Tab-separated table of C-alpha atoms and ligand atoms in Angstrom:
chain	number	residue	atom	x	y	z
A	1394	UNK	CA	-13.882	-13.769	-18.367
A	1395	UNK	CA	-16.188	-14.618	-21.278
A	1396	UNK	CA	-15.713	-15.436	-24.963
A	1397	UNK	CA	-16.015	-12.743	-27.646
A	1398	UNK	CA	-18.448	-14.562	-30.040
A	1399	UNK	CA	-21.488	-12.976	-28.448
A	1400	UNK	CA	-20.256	-9.687	-27.104
A	1401	UNK	CA	-22.161	-8.625	-24.026
A	1402	UNK	CA	-21.996	-5.269	-22.275
A	1403	UNK	CA	-19.255	-6.726	-20.140
A	1404	UNK	CA	-17.228	-7.977	-23.142
A	1405	UNK	CA	-17.370	-4.665	-24.952
A	1406	UNK	CA	-16.481	-2.819	-21.758
A	1407	UNK	CA	-13.459	-5.105	-21.306
A	1408	UNK	CA	-12.416	-4.819	-24.958
A	1409	UNK	CA	-12.731	-1.038	-24.921
A	1410	UNK	CA	-11.115	-0.179	-21.613
A	1411	UNK	CA	-8.970	-3.046	-20.421
A	1412	UNK	CA	-7.699	-5.057	-23.436
A	1413	UNK	CA	-5.039	-2.375	-24.127
A	1414	UNK	CA	-3.648	-2.981	-20.620
A	1415	UNK	CA	-3.227	-6.729	-21.180
A	1416	UNK	CA	0.234	-6.555	-22.720
A	1417	UNK	CA	1.573	-9.891	-21.431
A	1418	UNK	CA	1.179	-12.806	-23.907
A	1419	UNK	CA	-0.060	-14.933	-20.987
A	1420	UNK	CA	-3.138	-12.682	-20.791
A	1421	UNK	CA	-4.402	-13.871	-24.249
A	1422	UNK	CA	-5.820	-10.414	-24.933
A	1423	UNK	CA	-8.400	-10.982	-22.154
A	1424	UNK	CA	-10.481	-13.353	-24.301
A	1425	UNK	CA	-9.779	-16.614	-22.473
A	1426	UNK	CA	-11.092	-17.833	-19.126
A	1427	UNK	CA	-7.680	-17.806	-17.500
A	1428	UNK	CA	-4.179	-16.468	-17.868
A	1429	UNK	CA	-0.758	-18.080	-17.662
A	1430	UNK	CA	2.176	-16.893	-15.570
A	1431	UNK	CA	5.313	-18.859	-16.325
A	1432	UNK	CA	8.243	-19.114	-14.003
A	1433	UNK	CA	11.611	-20.857	-14.068
A	1434	UNK	CA	13.616	-21.115	-10.863
A	1435	UNK	CA	11.425	-18.524	-9.178
A	1436	UNK	CA	8.629	-18.358	-6.658
A	1437	UNK	CA	5.451	-16.563	-7.667
A	1438	UNK	CA	4.315	-14.335	-4.808
A	1439	UNK	CA	0.546	-13.749	-4.695
A	1440	UNK	CA	-1.193	-10.924	-2.849
A	1441	UNK	CA	-4.698	-9.490	-2.926
A	1442	UNK	CA	-6.322	-6.302	-1.673
A	1443	UNK	CA	-9.704	-4.784	-2.415
A	1444	UNK	CA	-10.588	-1.102	-2.194
A	1445	UNK	CA	-14.202	-0.300	-1.373
A	1446	UNK	CA	-15.950	3.052	-1.861
A	1447	UNK	CA	-16.511	4.706	1.506
A	1448	UNK	CA	-14.083	2.323	3.242
A	1449	UNK	CA	-10.749	2.718	1.409
A	1450	UNK	CA	-11.519	5.741	-0.735
A	1451	UNK	CA	-14.098	8.503	-0.805
A	1452	UNK	CA	-16.919	8.528	-3.364
A	1453	UNK	CA	-15.692	12.013	-4.288
A	1454	UNK	CA	-12.141	10.829	-5.083
A	1455	UNK	CA	-11.306	11.123	-8.791
A	1456	UNK	CA	-11.452	7.844	-10.784
A	1457	UNK	CA	-7.804	8.080	-11.838
A	1458	UNK	CA	-6.623	8.182	-8.233
A	1459	UNK	CA	-8.974	5.322	-7.270
A	1460	UNK	CA	-7.401	3.186	-10.012
A	1461	UNK	CA	-3.898	4.046	-8.889
A	1462	UNK	CA	-4.703	3.339	-5.250
A	1463	UNK	CA	-6.258	-0.029	-6.116
A	1464	UNK	CA	-3.129	-1.178	-7.943
A	1465	UNK	CA	-0.582	0.513	-5.704
A	1466	UNK	CA	-1.804	-0.996	-2.426
A	1467	UNK	CA	-1.081	-4.372	-4.017
A	1468	UNK	CA	2.269	-3.271	-5.458
A	1469	UNK	CA	3.169	-2.139	-1.948
A	1470	UNK	CA	2.674	-5.691	-0.653
A	1471	UNK	CA	4.948	-7.025	-3.402
A	1472	UNK	CA	7.629	-4.436	-2.543
A	1473	UNK	CA	7.538	-5.426	1.118
A	1474	UNK	CA	7.917	-9.093	0.205
A	1475	UNK	CA	10.985	-8.292	-1.919
A	1476	UNK	CA	9.118	-9.346	-5.065
A	1477	UNK	CA	9.278	-7.886	-8.572
A	1478	UNK	CA	5.822	-7.241	-10.079
A	1479	UNK	CA	4.723	-9.762	-12.735
A	1480	UNK	CA	1.070	-8.916	-13.382
A	1481	UNK	CA	-2.367	-8.558	-11.834
A	1482	UNK	CA	-5.982	-9.580	-12.166
A	1483	UNK	CA	-8.777	-7.111	-11.578
A	1484	UNK	CA	-12.322	-7.597	-10.316
A	1485	UNK	CA	-14.479	-4.545	-10.776
A	1486	UNK	CA	-17.907	-4.179	-9.168
A	1487	UNK	CA	-19.383	-1.100	-10.850
A	1488	UNK	CA	-22.660	0.772	-10.469
A	1489	UNK	CA	-22.664	1.810	-14.135
A	1490	UNK	CA	-20.447	1.800	-17.207
A	1491	UNK	CA	-20.136	5.539	-17.630
A	1492	UNK	CA	-17.274	6.503	-19.913
A	1493	UNK	CA	-16.657	9.652	-17.874
A	1494	UNK	CA	-15.609	7.412	-14.950
A	1495	UNK	CA	-14.189	4.364	-16.760
A	1496	UNK	CA	-11.978	6.210	-19.245
A	1497	UNK	CA	-9.819	8.065	-16.682
A	1498	UNK	CA	-9.886	4.964	-14.447
A	1499	UNK	CA	-8.567	2.670	-17.204
A	1500	UNK	CA	-6.044	5.222	-18.499
A	1501	UNK	CA	-4.529	5.760	-15.039
A	1502	UNK	CA	-4.507	2.031	-14.342
A	1503	UNK	CA	-2.721	1.436	-17.653
A	1504	UNK	CA	-0.139	4.119	-16.927
A	1505	UNK	CA	0.651	2.689	-13.505
A	1506	UNK	CA	0.747	-0.853	-14.879
A	1507	UNK	CA	3.403	0.338	-17.321
A	1508	UNK	CA	5.357	2.386	-14.784
A	1509	UNK	CA	5.563	-0.537	-12.375
A	1510	UNK	CA	5.948	-3.208	-15.104
A	1511	UNK	CA	2.853	-5.005	-13.818
A	1512	UNK	CA	0.493	-5.761	-16.741
A	1513	UNK	CA	-3.166	-6.698	-16.478
A	1514	UNK	CA	-3.645	-10.454	-16.916
A	1515	UNK	CA	-7.397	-10.829	-16.608
A	1516	UNK	CA	-10.299	-10.388	-14.271
A	1517	UNK	CA	-14.033	-9.999	-13.997
A	1518	UNK	CA	-16.424	-7.075	-14.287
A	1519	UNK	CA	-19.788	-7.178	-12.534
A	1520	UNK	CA	-22.547	-4.728	-11.728
A	1521	UNK	CA	-23.481	-3.719	-8.208
A	1522	UNK	CA	-26.136	-1.440	-6.717
A	1523	UNK	CA	-23.198	-0.050	-4.739
A	1524	UNK	CA	-20.902	0.712	-3.120
A	1525	UNK	CA	-18.345	0.175	-5.863
A	1526	UNK	CA	-15.382	-2.096	-5.243
A	1527	UNK	CA	-12.127	-2.772	-7.021
A	1528	UNK	CA	-10.336	-5.945	-6.062
A	1529	UNK	CA	-6.859	-6.670	-7.368
A	1530	UNK	CA	-4.746	-9.774	-7.012
A	1531	UNK	CA	-1.131	-9.109	-7.917
A	1532	UNK	CA	1.613	-11.580	-8.708
A	1533	UNK	CA	5.318	-11.029	-8.192
A	1534	UNK	CA	8.526	-12.967	-8.698
A	1535	UNK	CA	11.362	-13.712	-6.307
A	1536	UNK	CA	14.279	-16.103	-6.691
A	1537	UNK	CA	13.258	-19.443	-5.114
A	1538	UNK	CA	12.886	-19.253	-1.343
A	1539	UNK	CA	13.752	-15.554	-1.138
A	1540	UNK	CA	10.380	-13.947	-0.275
A	1541	UNK	CA	10.716	-11.896	2.895
A	1542	UNK	CA	8.108	-12.942	5.432
A	1543	UNK	CA	6.953	-11.560	8.765
A	1544	UNK	CA	8.585	-14.218	10.922
A	1545	UNK	CA	12.311	-13.507	10.635
A	1546	UNK	CA	12.784	-10.571	13.055
A	1547	UNK	CA	15.336	-11.387	15.799
A	1548	UNK	CA	16.337	-9.550	19.013
A	1549	UNK	CA	18.989	-6.947	18.195
A	1550	UNK	CA	17.620	-6.270	14.688
A	1551	UNK	CA	16.984	-2.634	13.824
A	1552	UNK	CA	13.513	-1.567	12.710
A	1553	UNK	CA	13.527	0.491	9.512
A	1554	UNK	CA	10.728	2.310	7.744
A	1555	UNK	CA	10.663	3.967	4.312
A	1556	UNK	CA	9.322	7.430	3.481
A	1557	UNK	CA	7.196	9.261	6.036
A	1558	UNK	CA	4.407	8.069	8.316
A	1559	UNK	CA	0.987	9.593	8.969
A	1560	UNK	CA	0.534	11.851	5.929
A	1561	UNK	CA	-2.236	9.756	4.367
A	1562	UNK	CA	-4.234	9.691	7.612
A	1563	UNK	CA	-3.892	13.470	7.765
A	1564	UNK	CA	-4.962	13.722	4.123
A	1565	UNK	CA	-8.135	11.790	4.926
A	1566	UNK	CA	-8.680	14.004	7.954
A	1567	UNK	CA	-8.357	17.087	5.724
A	1568	UNK	CA	-10.810	15.678	3.146
A	1569	UNK	CA	-13.373	14.785	5.797
A	1570	UNK	CA	-13.168	18.108	7.649
A	1571	UNK	CA	-11.273	16.833	10.693
A	1572	UNK	CA	-8.881	18.760	12.937
A	1573	UNK	CA	-6.146	18.817	10.284
A	1574	UNK	CA	-8.479	20.530	7.774
A	1575	UNK	CA	-8.611	23.841	9.633
A	1576	UNK	CA	-4.944	23.649	10.547
A	1577	UNK	CA	-3.750	23.447	6.906
A	1578	UNK	CA	-6.406	25.738	5.432
A	1579	UNK	CA	-3.870	28.552	5.064
A	1580	UNK	CA	-1.207	26.309	3.498
A	1581	UNK	CA	-2.559	24.920	0.204
A	1582	UNK	CA	0.732	23.205	-0.699
A	1583	UNK	CA	0.718	21.207	2.563
A	1584	UNK	CA	-2.993	20.471	2.147
A	1585	UNK	CA	-2.496	19.148	-1.393
A	1586	UNK	CA	0.542	17.087	-0.392
A	1587	UNK	CA	-1.380	15.359	2.414
A	1588	UNK	CA	-4.420	14.682	0.211
A	1589	UNK	CA	-2.165	13.261	-2.468
A	1590	UNK	CA	-0.555	10.877	0.045
A	1591	UNK	CA	-4.059	9.641	0.928
A	1592	UNK	CA	-5.281	9.261	-2.625
A	1593	UNK	CA	-2.140	8.035	-4.353
A	1594	UNK	CA	0.148	5.761	-2.330
A	1595	UNK	CA	3.830	5.670	-3.310
A	1596	UNK	CA	4.711	1.973	-3.187
A	1597	UNK	CA	8.415	1.304	-2.677
A	1598	UNK	CA	8.943	-1.226	-5.454
A	1599	UNK	CA	12.278	0.405	-6.313
A	1600	UNK	CA	13.503	-1.046	-2.996
A	1601	UNK	CA	12.225	-4.605	-3.480
A	1602	UNK	CA	15.641	-6.042	-4.219
A	1603	UNK	CA	17.248	-4.248	-1.271
A	1604	UNK	CA	14.485	-5.564	1.020
A	1605	UNK	CA	15.068	-9.073	-0.330
A	1606	UNK	CA	18.827	-8.792	0.083
A	1607	UNK	CA	18.968	-7.224	3.546
A	1608	UNK	CA	15.738	-7.573	5.567
A	1609	UNK	CA	15.075	-10.331	8.088
A	1610	UNK	CA	11.315	-9.595	8.090
A	1611	UNK	CA	9.107	-7.072	6.319
A	1612	UNK	CA	5.543	-5.958	5.661
A	1613	UNK	CA	3.933	-2.837	4.342
A	1614	UNK	CA	2.261	-0.298	6.607
A	1615	UNK	CA	-1.399	-0.295	5.599
A	1616	UNK	CA	-3.382	-0.413	8.852
A	1617	UNK	CA	-1.076	1.804	10.929
A	1618	UNK	CA	2.584	1.680	11.961
A	1619	UNK	CA	1.858	0.745	15.595
A	1620	UNK	CA	-0.532	-2.075	14.718
A	1621	UNK	CA	1.506	-3.384	11.807
A	1622	UNK	CA	4.695	-3.524	13.896
A	1623	UNK	CA	2.688	-5.354	16.547
A	1624	UNK	CA	1.664	-7.931	13.923
A	1625	UNK	CA	5.222	-8.333	12.633
A	1626	UNK	CA	6.539	-8.832	16.180
A	1627	UNK	CA	3.823	-11.365	17.009
A	1628	UNK	CA	4.611	-13.340	13.844
A	1629	UNK	CA	8.324	-13.370	14.727
A	1630	UNK	CA	7.781	-14.105	18.444
A	1631	UNK	CA	9.606	-10.938	19.545
A	1632	UNK	CA	8.883	-7.492	20.947
A	1633	UNK	CA	10.228	-4.035	20.062
A	1634	UNK	CA	10.999	-0.574	21.319
A	1635	UNK	CA	10.398	2.409	19.046
A	1636	UNK	CA	11.691	5.958	19.629
A	1637	UNK	CA	8.693	8.007	18.553
A	1638	UNK	CA	10.947	11.017	17.872
A	1639	UNK	CA	12.747	8.910	15.234
A	1640	UNK	CA	9.578	8.074	13.285
A	1641	UNK	CA	10.000	9.973	9.983
A	1642	UNK	CA	7.397	12.716	9.512
A	1643	UNK	CA	6.877	15.093	6.612
A	1644	UNK	CA	7.303	18.788	7.255
A	1645	UNK	CA	3.515	19.195	7.124
A	1646	UNK	CA	2.904	16.435	9.671
A	1647	UNK	CA	5.684	17.663	11.971
A	1648	UNK	CA	4.220	21.144	11.860
A	1649	UNK	CA	0.709	19.914	12.727
A	1650	UNK	CA	2.046	17.923	15.696
A	1651	UNK	CA	4.150	20.877	16.900
A	1652	UNK	CA	1.050	23.088	16.825
A	1653	UNK	CA	-0.960	20.429	18.709
A	1654	UNK	CA	-3.413	20.329	15.802
A	1655	UNK	CA	-3.162	16.529	15.670
A	1656	UNK	CA	-1.843	13.993	18.128
A	1657	UNK	CA	0.959	11.626	17.330
A	1658	UNK	CA	-1.416	8.666	17.742
A	1659	UNK	CA	-3.217	9.760	14.553
A	1660	UNK	CA	0.070	9.337	12.711
A	1661	UNK	CA	1.158	6.076	14.339
A	1662	UNK	CA	-2.244	4.371	14.097
A	1663	UNK	CA	-3.907	6.097	11.122
A	1664	UNK	CA	-2.712	3.775	8.343
A	1665	UNK	CA	-2.833	4.118	4.540
A	1666	UNK	CA	0.928	4.807	4.568
A	1667	UNK	CA	1.961	2.034	2.172
A	1668	UNK	CA	5.558	2.321	3.313
A	1669	UNK	CA	7.834	-0.669	3.928
A	1670	UNK	CA	8.397	-1.623	7.562
A	1671	UNK	CA	11.285	-4.053	7.940
A	1672	UNK	CA	13.853	-5.427	10.321
A	1673	UNK	CA	17.551	-5.849	9.546
A	1674	UNK	CA	20.598	-7.029	11.441
A	1675	UNK	CA	22.625	-3.920	12.415
A	1676	UNK	CA	25.361	-4.873	9.928
A	1677	UNK	CA	22.851	-4.668	7.050
A	1678	UNK	CA	21.123	-1.409	7.863
A	1679	UNK	CA	23.594	0.915	6.103
A	1680	UNK	CA	23.173	-1.046	2.875
A	1681	UNK	CA	19.386	-0.693	2.963
A	1682	UNK	CA	19.599	3.000	3.833
A	1683	UNK	CA	22.058	3.515	0.944
A	1684	UNK	CA	19.751	1.623	-1.427
A	1685	UNK	CA	17.014	4.054	-0.416
A	1686	UNK	CA	19.286	7.041	-1.022
A	1687	UNK	CA	20.107	5.712	-4.493
A	1688	UNK	CA	16.412	5.851	-5.474
A	1689	UNK	CA	15.496	8.981	-3.493
A	1690	UNK	CA	13.570	7.209	-0.720
A	1691	UNK	CA	14.408	7.925	2.909
A	1692	UNK	CA	14.959	4.770	4.968
A	1693	UNK	CA	14.940	5.529	8.698
A	1694	UNK	CA	15.817	3.472	11.774
A	1695	UNK	CA	13.033	3.907	14.346
A	1696	UNK	CA	13.810	1.296	16.977
A	1697	UNK	CA	15.065	-2.131	17.923
A	1698	UNK	CA	13.680	-5.654	18.151
A	1699	UNK	CA	13.916	-7.034	21.690
A	1700	UNK	CA	13.199	-10.356	23.329
A	1701	UNK	CA	9.743	-10.970	24.751
A	1702	UNK	CA	6.182	-11.383	23.609
A	1703	UNK	CA	4.684	-8.154	24.912
A	1704	UNK	CA	3.332	-5.423	22.646
A	1705	UNK	CA	5.995	-3.126	21.114
A	1706	UNK	CA	6.686	-0.091	23.301
A	1707	UNK	CA	6.567	3.405	21.788
A	1708	UNK	CA	8.838	5.714	23.830
A	1709	UNK	CA	8.813	9.505	23.973
A	1710	UNK	CA	11.938	11.678	24.234
A	1711	UNK	CA	12.123	11.036	28.001
A	1712	UNK	CA	11.994	7.260	27.573
A	1713	UNK	CA	8.391	7.152	28.826
A	1714	UNK	CA	6.040	4.735	27.095
A	1715	UNK	CA	3.183	6.362	25.171
A	1716	UNK	CA	-0.196	4.937	26.138
A	1717	UNK	CA	-1.647	4.472	22.659
A	1718	UNK	CA	-5.419	4.060	22.806
A	1719	UNK	CA	-5.509	2.547	19.350
A	1720	UNK	CA	-2.833	0.898	17.269
A	1721	UNK	CA	-4.377	0.754	13.825
A	1722	UNK	CA	-7.427	0.926	11.601
A	1723	UNK	CA	-9.790	-1.963	12.171
A	1724	UNK	CA	-12.542	-3.049	9.768
A	1725	UNK	CA	-14.712	-4.764	12.375
B	718	TPP	N1	-12.102	5.887	5.485
B	718	TPP	C1	-11.896	6.112	4.174
B	718	TPP	C2	-12.975	6.746	3.347
B	718	TPP	N2	-10.748	5.792	3.573
B	718	TPP	C3	-9.777	5.186	4.284
B	718	TPP	N3	-8.658	4.827	3.632
B	718	TPP	C4	-9.942	4.934	5.651
B	718	TPP	C5	-11.142	5.282	6.221
B	718	TPP	C6	-8.866	4.301	6.497
B	718	TPP	N4	-8.642	2.918	6.149
B	718	TPP	C7	-9.574	2.141	5.582
B	718	TPP	S1	-9.038	0.581	5.330
B	718	TPP	C8	-7.541	0.938	6.043
B	718	TPP	C9	-7.478	2.259	6.443
B	718	TPP	C10	-6.325	2.876	7.114
B	718	TPP	C11	-6.483	-0.105	6.227
B	718	TPP	C12	-5.974	-0.730	4.965
B	718	TPP	O1	-6.950	-1.485	4.322
B	718	TPP	P1	-7.037	-3.066	4.484
B	718	TPP	O2	-8.159	-3.538	3.653
B	718	TPP	O3	-7.034	-3.432	5.933
B	718	TPP	O4	-5.660	-3.447	3.801
B	718	TPP	P2	-4.618	-4.580	4.220
B	718	TPP	O5	-4.147	-4.233	5.609
B	718	TPP	O6	-5.385	-5.851	4.149
B	718	TPP	O7	-3.530	-4.450	3.208
């Protein structure tokens, strides 16, 4: 951040587009070098995720959805940690300061910040020859010692997942002319629903308290369900079995699998789901499922944590293990 005495292009850009989003007094109207987050009897949970043009979103995606994705992938991490959003800082690397891009970007970011009670606290804006990047660090609050980590899963725990899995990967496939594109061409409603799941994640912050109260371990599904469960199990020193038939799919995804237009691996390993994956002791699962029902989010049991260190096993209807060739998206 810079001071306002000698307004530069960056200062006026910040004042015009982002000052209205800085509603927390600790943000000092975005004119100081730093912000303050105060906390009494709480832990501040910190998480960061960048979205890069061509890697996390398509250059053709509308600016409002890019803004929402950038914030929501971070909100999703807070939800999975059982944390209530407190605020975020934003680093923007932009090719130009075109109003036609920045105005809808800032408006959508502001709307989401309000919806999720997560105000802008500060940040930095820089130019780049491209590709563009939006990096957000979000802060959340939990009562002291109550953040849900990845290490608490124990044999016998049930594995639960929110929402549906695989839609975002199918949405990307549709947008990039993959196998799903032809298969949904005659069903515009399904096509739009899948694209929307890719462009605009639905973070499960309404379930943060239930996750905090009932889960033994949790993370969000960003890279792919199979790979993310593998990471959670490794962190907890356990293994898992998953009934693939229990993995919640949208009607559109179920239909595409039934018609052999896409394989189930695309759904399990595709990523971009931004659902909560968590483990609970069997006695706690009904409470978490009911908490989901209360806010209109399906919470589904997909398997069980078992002893061992081997990779989680994904079983078909006959109890045969699926040989997944890939588990998740990988950057490198
Ligand atoms: N290509 C485009 C244009 N957009 C995409 N979202 C993908 C590919 C798929 N993709 C890119 S990154 C990623 C996925 C599934 C995983 C999530 O991003 P990451 O930076 O690994 O987030 P984290 O796991 O750190 O939260």
